Amino acid sequence: MVKVALLIGVSEYGNGLSPLPAASKDVEAMREVLENPEIGGFDWVTPLINPERQAMEEAIYTLFVNRNKDDLLLLFFSGHGVKDDGGNLYLATRNTRKEQEALVQPTAVAANYIQNIMSNSRSKRQVVILDCCFSGAFAQGMTAKDDSSVPVKQQLGGEGRAVLTSSTSTQYSFELPGFDLSIYTHFLVEGIRTGIADRDRDSAVSIDELHEYAREKVQDAAPGKMKPEIYPIREGGKILLAKVRVDDPTLKYRQEVQQRLRDGKFTITARKLLNLKREKLGLSAEVTAAIEDEVLKPYHEHKANLQEYEQALYEEIQQELPLNEATRNDLKDLQQELGLTDDDVARIETRIISPIEAVSSSNSVASLISQDNSRHTIVQLNELENVFAKDDDLPTVVLPIQLSSLEDAGGTDVGRQRHHNEDCFSIYTKFDKPQLPKNRVLQAHGLYILCDGLGGHADGEIASKLAVNTLQKYFQEHWIANQLPTEDSIRQAVYLANQAIYQVNQQNARSGVGRMGTTLVMLLIQGTQAAVAHVGDSRLYRLTGKRGLEQITVDHQVGQREIARGVEASIAYARPDAYQLTQALGPRDENSINPDVEFFEIDEDSLFILVSDGLSDNDLLEIHWQTHLLPLLSTGANLERGITELIDLANQYNGHDNITAVLVRAKIHPKLS
């Protein structure tokens, strides 16, 4: 018994067919896993790149003739599949072309030729994998379109065979942005190479297991775009294609990741289980993070494509709304290029356009609290009626403003590399029900606290919770009704939080990195007046329609200290200790800290963002604010979902630290007598 494979990839074509750059790469990737003696263990693997028709037919003939009954024969093809007017399938070759939209048949390999060769072979174990589309019209990186499907089983089926196809219809692309290989082959190779396709854990990957794995992953990565199929004849689906390295700890961790993954995300409990699995297997955080990155790549690529479309849509509606027909057509082309479904686009448009067009008619006051490290409070007042008509001849009247709505949400996540979460946050909003309809005044104040226990220090999570609890208790006792606390009062609260942690350090005789500590960023709101206090590198941002995204706080880091002294930023942050904190709560007494306290007025609709460095590192918000924050400024945009998407973004691009965010949306309107 021998295992023999012929791998054909056609990237270049004649007239009427677009090139497919991924096809030749598909062959090399398949060759690597099939030739590996610890995985595929194939005796002969023959790659054939960009053949002409005769060379391709001869290679297929050679694969199947003069074989023994128990030989395993595998034919893999990546390229264009085309049909003639009668619906017969052909595999395109280098010299395949179309004339007047019709296939020139002598330039392609007919499916019935392959079937005849296979039927005459003595081998009873035959596998055909077709990563192709069946109409051949291909433009702008997308596969062809067709309104029907090809009867693959009828044309290539037979005793002792299994035929796997990327799709039975060519409605959608099999190449997506972000993938070096075609998306179908990408997951075939991944399932074989990693062994993750071994669903029954019998140390081997069978054809039907490989199909199930690739099918699920393709549909997750490109929802609604492709539908891989399998056509097993008799026991063809049970053919064993590859071995699995059962003692490989990285495989075991990958299997755990696949098991815990839900829609491209991990629940809080799943993350804890993965951390325990990592420790049990003795794997480093770097290794497991790399595994997770590979598993999550298609989800991240799809999400990046969603963000790219959302950004384009946002920029278009800044120019005009409603959108004209030409712009709509351009957006449709972009949708297809990015591999997005109509449902994807509909959700984006609902999120971006609907809030702009909608007129709020809410007249309610509500408070919602959700479970599992998140909280969401809504205080919503009626929008004012349009009482002023626009007239450029009228004098401008400056009216006092008042708070009309206050909403908030928060969430935290352990990240992808830490064992436990040292972040802590608190949301507290107090309000009195407004008197309606004449007195449209919202009496409310809010206290929003975020602390990041110092990484590498013992009991950082204790320090962050102790700081939060101390600050909460202080302001419950010292916040005078309808009056924002003074600067002295705010500083006193911060000093008390520092002292609470410092005393624990002293009582337990902690020293050096054993002294626990935490950063702090705290936002206080009373009507349209606000104050921020912070120590360390946790940040407050403010987003408004006029000014965009602004960082309100300045990190207490060595690099920033040097910049304040007149050193150029490039030089300041070239220091090895540039990101070291210059102050934090807890390690030393109150004489060592000098909290920054700033007061400002909420003079336009604002979204405040409190974040730990797990979210702010690598300029993540500065890069993605237009897609992840700006839509949340609109009335009706879901802040809880915004928190979830920010955490997902941080896990995608950072993930090295705990991730925490608090969002506060404040709406204002003129105060009328």
XYZ file of C-alpha atoms in Angstrom:
673
model
C 0.000 0.000 0.000
C 1.226 3.476 -0.915
C -0.154 6.972 -0.480
C 0.166 9.129 -3.584
C -1.009 12.699 -4.153
C -1.192 14.959 -7.179
C -1.551 18.640 -6.283
C -2.574 20.962 -9.097
C -2.680 24.740 -8.779
C -3.533 27.040 -11.658
C -2.968 30.734 -11.054
C -2.573 31.964 -14.655
C -5.117 31.704 -17.473
C -5.969 32.754 -20.991
C -8.558 35.279 -22.100
C -11.744 35.545 -20.092
C -10.450 34.173 -16.791
C -8.907 36.236 -14.014
C -5.697 35.116 -12.285
C -5.896 33.378 -8.895
C -2.664 34.122 -7.007
C -3.557 31.881 -4.071
C -3.793 28.690 -6.151
C -0.043 28.007 -6.390
C 0.343 28.811 -2.689
C -2.422 26.316 -1.904
C -0.401 23.564 -3.551
C 2.735 24.318 -1.555
C 0.789 24.385 1.714
C -0.875 21.050 0.990
C 2.430 19.561 -0.083
C 4.058 20.530 3.201
C 1.521 18.708 5.379
C 1.082 15.655 3.150
C 4.834 15.017 2.807
C 5.465 15.386 6.537
C 6.074 11.815 7.816
C 4.550 12.702 11.191
C 1.363 14.078 9.646
C 0.336 13.062 6.131
C 3.010 10.435 5.595
C 2.433 10.320 1.830
C 4.981 8.338 -0.135
C 4.812 10.547 -3.226
C 3.488 14.061 -3.580
C 3.651 15.638 -7.020
C 3.005 19.393 -7.360
C 1.866 20.676 -10.738
C 1.722 24.453 -11.147
C 0.041 26.191 -14.095
C -0.017 23.182 -16.457
C -1.487 23.203 -19.938
C -4.342 20.813 -20.685
C -2.319 17.876 -22.043
C 0.203 17.944 -19.199
C -2.611 18.081 -16.650
C -4.489 15.154 -18.215
C -1.309 13.060 -18.354
C -0.541 13.780 -14.686
C -4.065 12.738 -13.655
C -3.773 9.603 -15.763
C -0.454 8.741 -14.118
C -1.951 9.217 -10.654
C -4.665 6.600 -11.125
C -3.256 3.930 -13.473
C -1.235 0.879 -12.433
C -2.251 1.146 -8.786
C -3.052 -1.518 -6.208
C -6.372 -1.967 -4.460
C -5.209 -0.576 -1.114
C -3.364 2.429 -2.481
C -4.628 5.811 -1.315
C -4.794 8.279 -4.201
C -5.476 11.975 -3.677
C -6.155 14.555 -6.371
C -6.158 18.186 -5.212
C -7.082 21.042 -7.524
C -7.074 24.769 -6.803
C -8.151 27.043 -9.613
C -11.106 27.911 -11.789
C -13.894 25.467 -12.377
C -15.931 26.286 -15.492
C -19.040 24.932 -17.176
C -20.007 24.586 -20.779
C -23.466 25.417 -22.064
C -24.638 21.930 -21.158
C -23.687 22.316 -17.515
C -20.695 19.967 -17.732
C -17.793 20.685 -15.414
C -14.256 21.439 -16.590
C -11.116 22.204 -14.608
C -9.317 25.193 -16.099
C -5.691 24.935 -17.181
C -3.080 27.536 -17.980
C -4.255 27.853 -21.585
C -7.990 27.686 -20.826
C -9.818 30.604 -22.369
C -13.222 31.900 -23.260
C -14.401 33.307 -26.534
C -17.597 35.362 -26.599
C -18.243 34.292 -23.012
C -18.204 30.607 -24.015
C -15.618 28.067 -22.834
C -13.194 26.805 -25.457
C -13.551 23.182 -24.379
C -10.291 21.731 -25.809
C -8.321 24.041 -23.516
C -9.721 22.603 -20.248
C -9.864 19.183 -18.575
C -13.341 17.673 -18.594
C -14.676 16.202 -15.367
C -15.903 13.120 -17.181
C -12.311 12.436 -18.298
C -11.245 12.367 -14.651
C -14.178 10.136 -13.734
C -13.309 7.648 -16.431
C -9.687 7.473 -15.290
C -10.763 6.997 -11.673
C -13.302 4.320 -12.559
C -10.649 2.298 -14.392
C -8.223 2.480 -11.485
C -7.839 -0.580 -9.239
C -7.487 1.646 -6.174
C -10.526 1.579 -3.912
C -9.436 4.560 -1.862
C -9.660 7.706 -3.905
C -9.998 11.271 -2.676
C -10.655 14.343 -4.803
C -10.488 17.832 -3.307
C -11.699 20.680 -5.491
C -11.051 24.180 -4.268
C -12.645 25.914 -7.189
C -15.711 27.630 -8.482
C -17.760 26.367 -11.350
C -18.450 29.250 -13.695
C -15.123 30.987 -14.071
C -16.246 34.626 -14.133
C -13.900 36.165 -11.666
C -13.243 39.836 -10.954
C -11.543 42.008 -8.395
C -10.324 39.196 -6.189
C -13.752 37.538 -5.998
C -14.834 34.199 -7.403
C -17.323 33.811 -10.169
C -21.068 34.026 -9.825
C -23.594 31.467 -10.955
C -27.244 30.850 -10.320
C -26.926 27.076 -10.233
C -24.661 24.348 -8.934
C -22.716 21.549 -10.535
C -23.671 17.899 -9.811
C -20.205 16.974 -8.551
C -21.255 13.622 -7.147
C -22.742 12.620 -10.470
C -19.701 13.663 -12.477
C -16.890 12.663 -10.114
C -18.494 10.157 -7.799
C -17.777 6.445 -7.741
C -17.122 3.452 -5.557
C -14.665 3.941 -2.712
C -14.334 7.658 -3.286
C -14.791 10.926 -1.449
C -15.119 14.221 -3.233
C -14.677 17.434 -1.230
C -15.574 20.782 -2.746
C -15.252 24.325 -1.523
C -18.811 24.947 -2.718
C -21.447 23.465 -4.961
C -22.415 26.958 -6.078
C -20.103 29.745 -7.128
C -22.121 32.616 -5.751
C -19.295 33.776 -3.485
C -15.542 34.164 -3.328
C -13.103 31.537 -2.152
C -10.348 34.098 -1.714
C -10.776 36.637 1.059
C -8.595 39.581 2.130
C -6.122 38.655 4.848
C -5.559 35.056 3.711
C -2.447 33.980 1.820
C -4.221 30.795 0.782
C -7.715 30.360 -0.523
C -9.981 30.289 2.495
C -11.064 26.663 1.966
C -7.537 25.310 1.566
C -6.421 27.418 4.525
C -8.698 25.475 6.842
C -8.019 22.109 5.211
C -4.312 22.612 5.848
C -4.923 23.915 9.356
C -7.079 20.916 10.239
C -4.416 18.487 8.979
C -1.305 20.284 10.230
C -2.561 20.907 13.747
C -4.630 17.743 14.088
C -7.532 19.838 15.321
C -9.810 18.218 12.752
C -9.550 14.931 14.679
C -13.035 15.188 16.189
C -13.236 11.704 17.700
C -9.720 11.926 19.192
C -8.611 8.626 17.610
C -5.225 10.074 16.572
C -6.170 10.276 12.896
C -7.961 12.736 10.634
C -10.539 11.129 8.367
C -12.000 12.703 5.249
C -15.387 13.364 6.844
C -13.746 14.896 9.933
C -11.654 17.159 7.735
C -14.740 18.218 5.821
C -16.692 19.023 8.987
C -13.849 21.106 10.370
C -13.275 23.052 7.143
C -16.994 23.579 6.592
C -17.546 25.052 10.042
C -14.485 27.285 9.871
C -15.254 28.578 6.377
C -18.793 29.475 7.342
C -17.551 31.199 10.495
C -14.956 33.197 8.566
C -17.241 34.103 5.657
C -20.841 33.746 6.865
C -23.206 32.931 4.034
C -20.500 33.134 1.406
C -19.498 29.509 0.863
C -20.921 26.105 1.601
C -18.290 23.346 1.418
C -19.712 19.957 0.519
C -18.671 16.318 0.778
C -19.775 13.510 -1.524
C -18.682 10.186 0.012
C -19.273 6.943 -1.846
C -19.683 3.925 0.420
C -16.955 4.313 3.043
C -15.132 7.112 1.254
C -15.704 9.517 4.112
C -13.935 7.177 6.521
C -10.644 7.197 4.615
C -7.869 8.242 6.991
C -5.853 11.062 5.493
C -3.398 12.092 8.214
C -1.983 11.201 11.617
C -2.226 13.300 14.757
C 0.583 13.885 17.225
C -1.392 12.947 20.311
C 1.287 13.896 22.844
C 1.730 17.403 21.473
C 0.711 19.861 24.245
C 0.156 22.625 21.694
C -2.439 20.453 19.955
C -4.197 19.795 23.248
C -4.324 23.507 23.963
C -5.572 24.239 20.451
C -8.344 21.698 20.907
C -9.303 23.390 24.159
C -9.368 26.769 22.405
C -11.617 25.425 19.669
C -13.924 23.876 22.228
C -14.268 27.091 24.263
C -14.603 29.504 21.359
C -18.072 30.985 20.821
C -18.599 33.293 17.846
C -14.986 34.347 17.905
C -14.998 35.129 21.638
C -14.286 33.520 24.987
C -16.543 33.885 27.978
C -14.980 34.935 31.269
C -15.244 31.350 32.518
C -13.760 29.991 29.293
C -10.783 32.307 29.702
C -10.186 31.025 33.229
C -10.380 27.429 31.979
C -7.867 28.182 29.228
C -5.473 29.712 31.739
C -5.726 26.579 33.878
C -5.156 24.393 30.807
C -2.075 26.407 29.881
C -0.591 25.900 33.330
C -1.424 22.190 33.313
C 0.269 21.682 29.948
C 3.296 23.737 30.946
C 3.010 26.123 28.003
C 4.221 29.715 28.057
C 1.864 32.642 27.617
C 3.623 33.507 24.359
C 3.014 30.055 22.871
C -0.654 29.927 23.844
C -1.210 33.491 22.629
C 0.231 32.490 19.234
C -2.138 29.510 19.092
C -5.098 31.692 19.930
C -4.041 34.251 17.333
C -4.005 31.572 14.648
C -7.376 30.168 15.672
C -8.932 33.621 15.926
C -7.384 34.965 12.720
C -10.440 34.410 10.478
C -12.707 36.058 13.031
C -10.333 38.991 13.321
C -10.016 39.283 9.556
C -13.788 39.290 9.184
C -14.095 41.887 11.916
C -11.400 44.028 10.286
C -13.358 43.864 7.036
C -16.497 44.936 8.880
C -14.574 47.868 10.349
C -13.189 48.862 6.965
C -16.671 48.914 5.455
C -18.034 50.789 8.464
C -15.311 53.411 8.150
C -16.043 53.882 4.440
C -19.758 54.232 5.138
C -19.115 56.732 7.898
C -16.930 58.883 5.653
C -19.537 58.775 2.884
C -22.383 59.942 5.115
C -20.229 62.857 6.227
C -20.451 64.013 2.614
C -24.113 63.297 1.989
C -27.165 61.568 3.383
C -29.128 59.958 1.854
C -26.488 58.329 -0.288
C -26.766 58.635 -4.053
C -26.938 55.656 -6.401
C -23.277 55.845 -7.476
C -22.095 55.788 -3.863
C -24.418 52.871 -3.120
C -22.938 50.944 -6.034
C -19.392 51.657 -4.845
C -20.290 50.442 -1.363
C -21.804 47.292 -2.857
C -18.553 46.597 -4.704
C -16.605 47.164 -1.493
C -18.931 44.772 0.322
C -18.211 42.034 -2.211
C -14.473 42.714 -2.187
C -14.415 42.372 1.603
C -16.537 39.218 1.584
C -19.384 40.684 3.636
C -22.959 39.450 3.592
C -26.055 41.595 3.177
C -26.818 40.953 6.851
C -23.368 42.275 7.798
C -24.009 45.475 5.891
C -27.535 45.843 7.247
C -26.245 45.695 10.825
C -23.604 48.330 10.088
C -26.110 50.644 8.437
C -28.502 50.231 11.349
C -25.709 51.162 13.709
C -24.363 54.142 11.744
C -27.236 55.630 9.773
C -30.338 54.855 11.824
C -29.282 56.800 14.943
C -28.602 59.841 12.770
C -32.018 59.672 11.133
C -33.933 58.677 14.212
C -35.691 61.185 16.427
C -35.821 60.135 20.023
C -39.250 60.035 21.631
C -38.200 58.402 24.853
C -39.631 59.760 28.083
C -38.311 57.303 30.582
C -35.856 56.960 33.380
C -34.364 53.492 33.779
C -31.526 51.629 35.370
C -30.182 48.364 33.988
C -27.550 46.161 35.613
C -26.091 43.186 33.756
C -24.084 40.294 35.141
C -20.461 39.206 34.720
C -18.184 42.197 35.049
C -20.431 44.689 33.304
C -22.897 47.339 34.328
C -25.131 49.606 32.313
C -27.208 52.496 33.585
C -29.499 54.654 31.514
C -30.971 57.988 32.488
C -32.865 59.286 29.456
C -34.955 62.476 29.106
C -37.168 63.554 26.234
C -35.401 65.289 23.379
C -36.481 68.911 23.035
C -38.931 69.763 20.300
C -37.521 71.835 17.492
C -38.568 75.259 18.804
C -36.307 77.437 16.725
C -36.551 78.024 13.000
C -33.275 78.663 11.233
C -32.934 82.250 10.035
C -29.566 83.781 9.278
C -31.027 87.277 9.738
C -31.869 86.648 13.371
C -29.295 87.511 16.033
C -27.466 84.611 17.660
C -28.782 83.907 21.136
C -26.517 82.051 23.568
C -28.638 79.979 25.914
C -27.598 78.237 29.109
C -27.365 74.459 28.797
C -28.460 71.596 30.970
C -28.038 67.845 31.140
C -30.730 65.924 29.251
C -29.466 62.363 29.485
C -26.747 60.342 31.155
C -25.894 56.766 30.192
C -23.044 54.493 31.147
C -21.652 51.000 30.794
C -18.506 49.205 31.875
C -16.724 45.899 31.491
C -13.453 44.124 32.187
C -11.590 41.127 30.791
C -8.512 39.225 31.945
C -6.887 39.425 28.487
C -5.115 36.614 26.676
C -1.925 36.274 28.700
C -2.588 37.137 32.343
C -3.632 34.504 34.878
C -6.015 36.759 36.785
C -7.605 40.177 36.549
C -6.059 42.974 38.611
C -8.334 45.701 37.193
C -11.343 47.006 39.067
C -14.002 49.556 38.124
C -17.078 51.125 39.646
C -20.093 52.950 38.209
C -22.418 54.988 40.369
C -25.116 57.273 38.979
C -27.636 59.022 41.177
C -30.497 61.021 39.783
C -33.877 62.474 40.702
C -36.828 61.918 38.426
C -37.291 65.105 36.397
C -40.473 67.117 36.635
C -42.265 66.912 33.311
C -43.302 68.418 31.053
C -42.468 72.020 32.009
C -39.285 71.587 34.000
C -36.928 69.653 31.757
C -34.043 69.635 34.206
C -32.194 66.414 34.950
C -30.678 66.480 38.396
C -27.987 63.800 38.360
C -24.451 63.107 39.403
C -22.139 60.283 38.551
C -18.972 58.781 39.970
C -16.925 56.554 37.646
C -13.736 54.903 38.909
C -11.204 52.662 37.170
C -8.116 51.186 38.839
C -5.415 48.954 37.360
C -3.492 46.923 39.944
C 0.192 47.134 39.165
C 1.331 44.188 37.045
C 4.197 42.250 38.566
C 3.336 43.450 42.046
C 1.799 41.164 44.625
C -1.927 41.473 45.217
C -2.519 44.117 42.564
C -6.164 43.088 42.444
C -6.478 43.757 46.189
C -4.995 47.219 45.793
C -7.345 48.162 42.947
C -10.433 46.965 44.847
C -9.318 48.692 48.029
C -8.876 51.975 46.172
C -12.275 51.716 44.518
C -14.036 50.870 47.784
C -12.323 53.706 49.658
C -13.262 56.279 47.019
C -16.849 55.048 46.839
C -17.279 55.293 50.594
C -15.704 58.751 50.779
C -17.970 60.315 48.169
C -21.082 58.650 49.566
C -20.402 60.597 52.741
C -18.949 63.835 51.356
C -20.741 64.580 48.075
C -23.035 67.522 48.795
C -26.320 67.397 46.883
C -26.318 69.231 43.520
C -22.729 70.369 43.955
C -19.558 68.962 42.396
C -16.898 68.156 45.024
C -14.115 70.710 45.340
C -10.535 70.088 44.294
C -9.488 69.782 47.949
C -12.197 67.205 48.564
C -11.198 65.172 45.514
C -7.537 65.230 46.498
C -8.422 64.178 50.022
C -10.305 61.179 48.642
C -7.306 60.133 46.557
C -4.959 60.508 49.521
C -7.252 58.320 51.652
C -7.243 55.629 48.947
C -3.453 55.783 48.833
C -3.245 55.582 52.613
C -5.541 52.555 52.780
C -3.232 50.571 50.487
C -0.059 51.961 52.043
C -1.155 50.847 55.516
C -1.661 47.257 54.329
C 1.818 47.305 52.819
C 3.264 48.586 56.095
C 1.332 46.160 58.282
C 2.525 43.217 56.230
C 6.091 44.527 56.012
C 6.020 44.466 52.227
C 8.977 45.843 50.300
C 10.076 46.362 46.691
C 7.814 44.761 44.105
C 6.038 43.035 46.974
C 4.337 46.332 47.799
C 0.952 46.340 46.154
C -0.257 49.368 44.261
C -2.688 50.585 41.628
C -3.320 53.312 39.087
C -6.445 55.467 39.230
C -8.603 57.423 36.827
C -11.843 58.877 38.203
C -14.571 60.954 36.538
C -17.085 62.979 38.559
C -20.155 64.555 36.922
C -22.695 66.942 38.434
C -25.111 68.225 35.826
C -22.979 69.790 33.102
C -19.955 70.171 35.373
C -17.244 67.504 35.482
C -13.923 66.762 37.122
C -11.245 64.138 36.528
C -8.569 62.903 38.909
C -5.864 60.437 38.022
C -2.647 58.817 39.201
C -0.615 56.544 36.910
C -1.305 55.622 33.286
C -4.989 54.724 33.254
C -6.634 57.289 31.010
C -9.706 59.419 30.421
C -10.658 60.289 26.845
C -13.430 62.592 25.685
C -15.170 62.266 22.331
C -17.343 65.028 20.855
C -18.694 65.697 17.408
C -16.745 68.939 17.025
C -13.383 68.064 18.545
C -13.190 64.342 17.878
C -11.234 62.171 20.314
C -9.130 63.923 22.980
C -6.963 62.411 25.681
C -7.795 64.400 28.817
C -5.242 62.878 31.198
C -1.467 62.768 30.782
C 0.243 59.522 31.800
C 2.451 59.631 34.880
C 5.402 57.969 33.176
C 9.099 58.696 32.945
C 8.749 59.455 29.234
C 6.039 62.056 29.814
C 8.021 63.565 32.672
C 10.987 64.067 30.362
C 8.791 65.630 27.682
C 7.453 68.076 30.289
C 11.079 69.007 30.997
C 11.595 69.933 27.340
C 13.051 66.675 25.991
C 11.909 65.659 22.511
C 9.372 62.828 22.547
C 11.522 60.527 20.392
C 14.393 60.876 22.835
C 12.236 60.673 25.947
C 10.640 57.407 24.883
C 13.919 55.907 23.736
C 14.849 55.486 27.402
C 14.604 51.901 28.677
C 12.494 53.128 31.616
C 10.263 55.415 29.524
C 7.060 53.572 30.416
C 7.838 53.203 34.104
C 5.275 54.902 36.331
C 6.398 57.966 38.250
C 3.571 57.612 40.767
C 0.888 55.145 41.812
C -1.458 54.624 44.738
C -0.176 52.514 47.615
C 3.541 51.782 47.379
C 4.500 54.958 49.290
C 2.823 57.495 51.585
C 0.763 60.459 50.414
C 3.790 62.723 50.165
C 4.948 60.703 47.151
C 1.828 61.271 45.061
C 0.425 64.374 43.420
C -2.856 63.491 41.702
C -3.804 65.551 38.666
C -7.250 67.108 39.140
C -8.965 69.008 36.325
C -12.399 70.623 36.048
C -14.310 71.249 32.835
C -17.795 71.902 31.509
C -19.804 69.491 29.398
C -20.726 72.017 26.717
C -21.693 69.574 23.972
C -22.827 65.987 23.665
C -19.897 63.913 24.921
C -18.728 60.345 25.276
C -16.230 59.843 28.105
C -13.991 56.781 27.972
C -12.078 55.542 31.036
C -9.583 52.807 30.133
C -6.757 50.733 31.555
C -3.565 50.427 29.522
C -4.653 47.025 28.209
C -6.973 48.990 25.936
C -5.012 52.203 25.389
C -1.611 50.652 24.573
C -0.304 50.881 20.999
C -2.577 53.887 20.285
C -5.499 51.505 19.874
C -8.224 54.084 20.520
C -6.494 56.754 18.460
C -6.449 54.352 15.520
C -9.935 52.890 15.845
C -12.022 55.655 17.430
C -13.998 56.427 14.292
C -15.264 52.858 14.018
C -15.523 51.860 17.686
C -16.302 55.081 19.553
C -17.859 57.659 17.249
C -21.030 55.605 16.577
C -21.559 55.363 20.350
C -22.018 59.124 20.561
C -25.416 58.755 18.900
C -28.523 58.501 21.046
C -29.731 54.924 21.048
C -26.361 53.339 20.290
C -25.848 50.389 22.639
C -23.050 51.165 25.094
C -22.922 47.620 26.432
C -22.249 46.312 22.960
C -19.680 49.076 22.569
C -17.854 47.817 25.670
C -17.851 44.266 24.326
C -16.441 45.376 20.986
C -13.729 47.479 22.634
C -12.622 44.492 24.717
C -12.634 42.300 21.618
C -10.543 44.908 19.809
C -8.003 44.998 22.647
C -7.773 41.205 22.738
C -7.222 41.208 18.993
C -4.442 43.780 18.863
C -3.099 43.838 22.431
C -4.259 41.094 24.805
C -1.051 41.226 26.844
C -2.729 42.802 29.868
C -6.074 43.040 31.644
C -8.599 45.141 29.735
C -11.128 47.472 31.335
C -13.305 50.262 29.970
C -16.068 52.511 31.265
C -18.202 54.530 28.854
C -20.258 57.544 29.932
C -22.494 59.313 27.408
C -23.732 62.764 28.435
C -26.301 64.605 26.333
C -27.169 68.272 26.769
C -29.734 70.768 25.448
C -30.512 74.470 25.865
C -32.251 75.473 29.077
C -35.500 77.242 28.264
C -37.724 79.220 30.632
